[in-house]
Short mmCIF file of the C-alpha atoms (twelve columns), coordinates in Angstrom:
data_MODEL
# 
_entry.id   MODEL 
# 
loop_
_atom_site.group_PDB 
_atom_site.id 
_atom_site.type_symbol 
_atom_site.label_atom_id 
_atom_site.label_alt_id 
_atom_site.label_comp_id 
_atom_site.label_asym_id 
_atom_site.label_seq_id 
_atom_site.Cartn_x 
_atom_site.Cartn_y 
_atom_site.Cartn_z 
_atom_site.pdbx_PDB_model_num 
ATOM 1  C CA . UNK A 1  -4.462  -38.743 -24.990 1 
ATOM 2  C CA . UNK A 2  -5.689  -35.269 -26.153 1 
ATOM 3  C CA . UNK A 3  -5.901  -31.941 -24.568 1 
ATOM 4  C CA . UNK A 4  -8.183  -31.308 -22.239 1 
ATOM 5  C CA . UNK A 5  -10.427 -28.418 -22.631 1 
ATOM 6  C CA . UNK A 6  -11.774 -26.720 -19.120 1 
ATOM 7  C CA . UNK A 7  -15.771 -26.520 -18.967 1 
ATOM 8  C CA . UNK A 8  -16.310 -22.603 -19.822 1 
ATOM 9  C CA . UNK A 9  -16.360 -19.945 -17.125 1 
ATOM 10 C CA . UNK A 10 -20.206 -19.068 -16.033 1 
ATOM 11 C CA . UNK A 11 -20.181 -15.502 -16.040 1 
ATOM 12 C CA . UNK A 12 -23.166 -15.267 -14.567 1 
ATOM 13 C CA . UNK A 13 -21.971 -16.905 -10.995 1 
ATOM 14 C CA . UNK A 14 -18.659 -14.803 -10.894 1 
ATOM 15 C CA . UNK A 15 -21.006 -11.935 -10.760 1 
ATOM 16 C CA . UNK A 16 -23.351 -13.233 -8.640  1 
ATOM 17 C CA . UNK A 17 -20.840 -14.109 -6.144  1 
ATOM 18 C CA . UNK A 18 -18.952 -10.673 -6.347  1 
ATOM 19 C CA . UNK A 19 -22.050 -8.522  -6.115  1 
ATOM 20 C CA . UNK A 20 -22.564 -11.001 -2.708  1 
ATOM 21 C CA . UNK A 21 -19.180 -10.035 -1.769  1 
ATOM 22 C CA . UNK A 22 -19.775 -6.219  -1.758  1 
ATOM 23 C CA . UNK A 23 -23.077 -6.287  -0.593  1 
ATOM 24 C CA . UNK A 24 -21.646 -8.258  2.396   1 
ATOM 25 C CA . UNK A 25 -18.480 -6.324  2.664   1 
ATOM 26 C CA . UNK A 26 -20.906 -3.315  3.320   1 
ATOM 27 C CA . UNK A 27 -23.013 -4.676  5.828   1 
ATOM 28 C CA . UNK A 28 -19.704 -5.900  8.098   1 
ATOM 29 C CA . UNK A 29 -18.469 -1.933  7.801   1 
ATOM 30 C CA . UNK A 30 -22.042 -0.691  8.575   1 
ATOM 31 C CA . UNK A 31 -22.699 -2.834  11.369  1 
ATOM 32 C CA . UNK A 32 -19.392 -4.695  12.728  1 
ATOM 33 C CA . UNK A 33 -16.332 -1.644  12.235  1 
ATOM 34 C CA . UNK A 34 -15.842 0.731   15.306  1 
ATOM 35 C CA . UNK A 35 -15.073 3.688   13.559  1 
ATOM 36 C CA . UNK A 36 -12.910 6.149   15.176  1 
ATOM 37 C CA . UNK A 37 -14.057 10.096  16.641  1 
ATOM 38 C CA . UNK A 38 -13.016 13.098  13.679  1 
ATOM 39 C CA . UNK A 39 -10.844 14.489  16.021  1 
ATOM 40 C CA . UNK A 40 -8.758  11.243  16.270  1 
ATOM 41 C CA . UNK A 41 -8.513  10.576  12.410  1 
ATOM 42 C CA . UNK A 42 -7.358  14.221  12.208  1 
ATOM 43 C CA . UNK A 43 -4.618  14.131  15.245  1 
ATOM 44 C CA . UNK A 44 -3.705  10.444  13.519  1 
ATOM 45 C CA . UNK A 45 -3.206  11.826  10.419  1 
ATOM 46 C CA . UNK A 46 -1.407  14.555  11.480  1 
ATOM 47 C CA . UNK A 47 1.685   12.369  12.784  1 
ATOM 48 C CA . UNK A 48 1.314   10.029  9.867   1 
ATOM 49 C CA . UNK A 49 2.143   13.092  8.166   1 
ATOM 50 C CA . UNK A 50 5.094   14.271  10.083  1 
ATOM 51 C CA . UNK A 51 6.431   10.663  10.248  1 
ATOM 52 C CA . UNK A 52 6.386   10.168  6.427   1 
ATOM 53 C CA . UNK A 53 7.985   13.750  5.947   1 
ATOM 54 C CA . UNK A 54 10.950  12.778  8.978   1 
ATOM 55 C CA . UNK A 55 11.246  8.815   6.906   1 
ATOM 56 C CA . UNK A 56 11.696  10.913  3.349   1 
ATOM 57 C CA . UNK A 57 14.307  13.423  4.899   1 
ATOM 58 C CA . UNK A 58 16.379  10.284  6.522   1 
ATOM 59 C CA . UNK A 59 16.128  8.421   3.487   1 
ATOM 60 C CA . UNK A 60 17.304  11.505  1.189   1 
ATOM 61 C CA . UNK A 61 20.225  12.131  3.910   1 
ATOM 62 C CA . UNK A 62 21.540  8.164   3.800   1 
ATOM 63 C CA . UNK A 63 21.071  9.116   -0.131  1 
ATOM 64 C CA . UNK A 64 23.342  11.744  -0.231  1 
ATOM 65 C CA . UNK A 65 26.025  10.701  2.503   1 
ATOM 66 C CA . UNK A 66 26.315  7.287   -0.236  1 
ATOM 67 C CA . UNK A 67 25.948  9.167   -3.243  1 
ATOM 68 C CA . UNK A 68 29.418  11.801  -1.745  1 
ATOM 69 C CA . UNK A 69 30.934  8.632   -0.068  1 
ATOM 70 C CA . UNK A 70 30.910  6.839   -3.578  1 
ATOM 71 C CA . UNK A 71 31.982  9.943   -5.652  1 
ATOM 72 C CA . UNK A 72 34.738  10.642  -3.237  1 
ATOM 73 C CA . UNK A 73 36.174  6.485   -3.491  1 
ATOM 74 C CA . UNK A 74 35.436  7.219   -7.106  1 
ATOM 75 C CA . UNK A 75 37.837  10.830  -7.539  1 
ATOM 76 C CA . UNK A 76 40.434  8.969   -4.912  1 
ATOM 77 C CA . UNK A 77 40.896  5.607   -7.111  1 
ATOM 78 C CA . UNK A 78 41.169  8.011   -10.848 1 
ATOM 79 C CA . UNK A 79 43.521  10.432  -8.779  1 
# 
């Protein structure tokens, strides 16, 4: 019983098969992908925009209600 040794990696497949995988990755988004209008990307991104600024502003408010709500159990229990 020894150790087995793996057969090296052919570099030269991996490569081959990655450079098929873009070129084919490019041809499905040329020819398969419905892309949508400007004015929809723009209108889309807009309220992606407005959501992620309304998510941060909850998440800082729950942040700061916790962080007072722990400082005040905090001052009560050294009082």
């Amino acid at each position: 019983m020894g150790v087995r040794i793996p057969p090296p990696v052919q570099n030269k497949i991996i490569m081959a098969n990655f450079a098929s995988y873009i070129s084919e990755s490019f041809d499905e988004l040329k020819s398969n992908v419905t892309w949508p209008e400007w004015a929809e990307v723009q209108r889309l991104t807009i309220v992606v925009a407005a959501f992620s600024v309304i998510c941060a502003l909850a998440t800082w408010g729950v942040d700061e209600l916790f962080a007072k709500s722990i400082s005040g159990i905090f001052r009560f229990l050294n009082s």
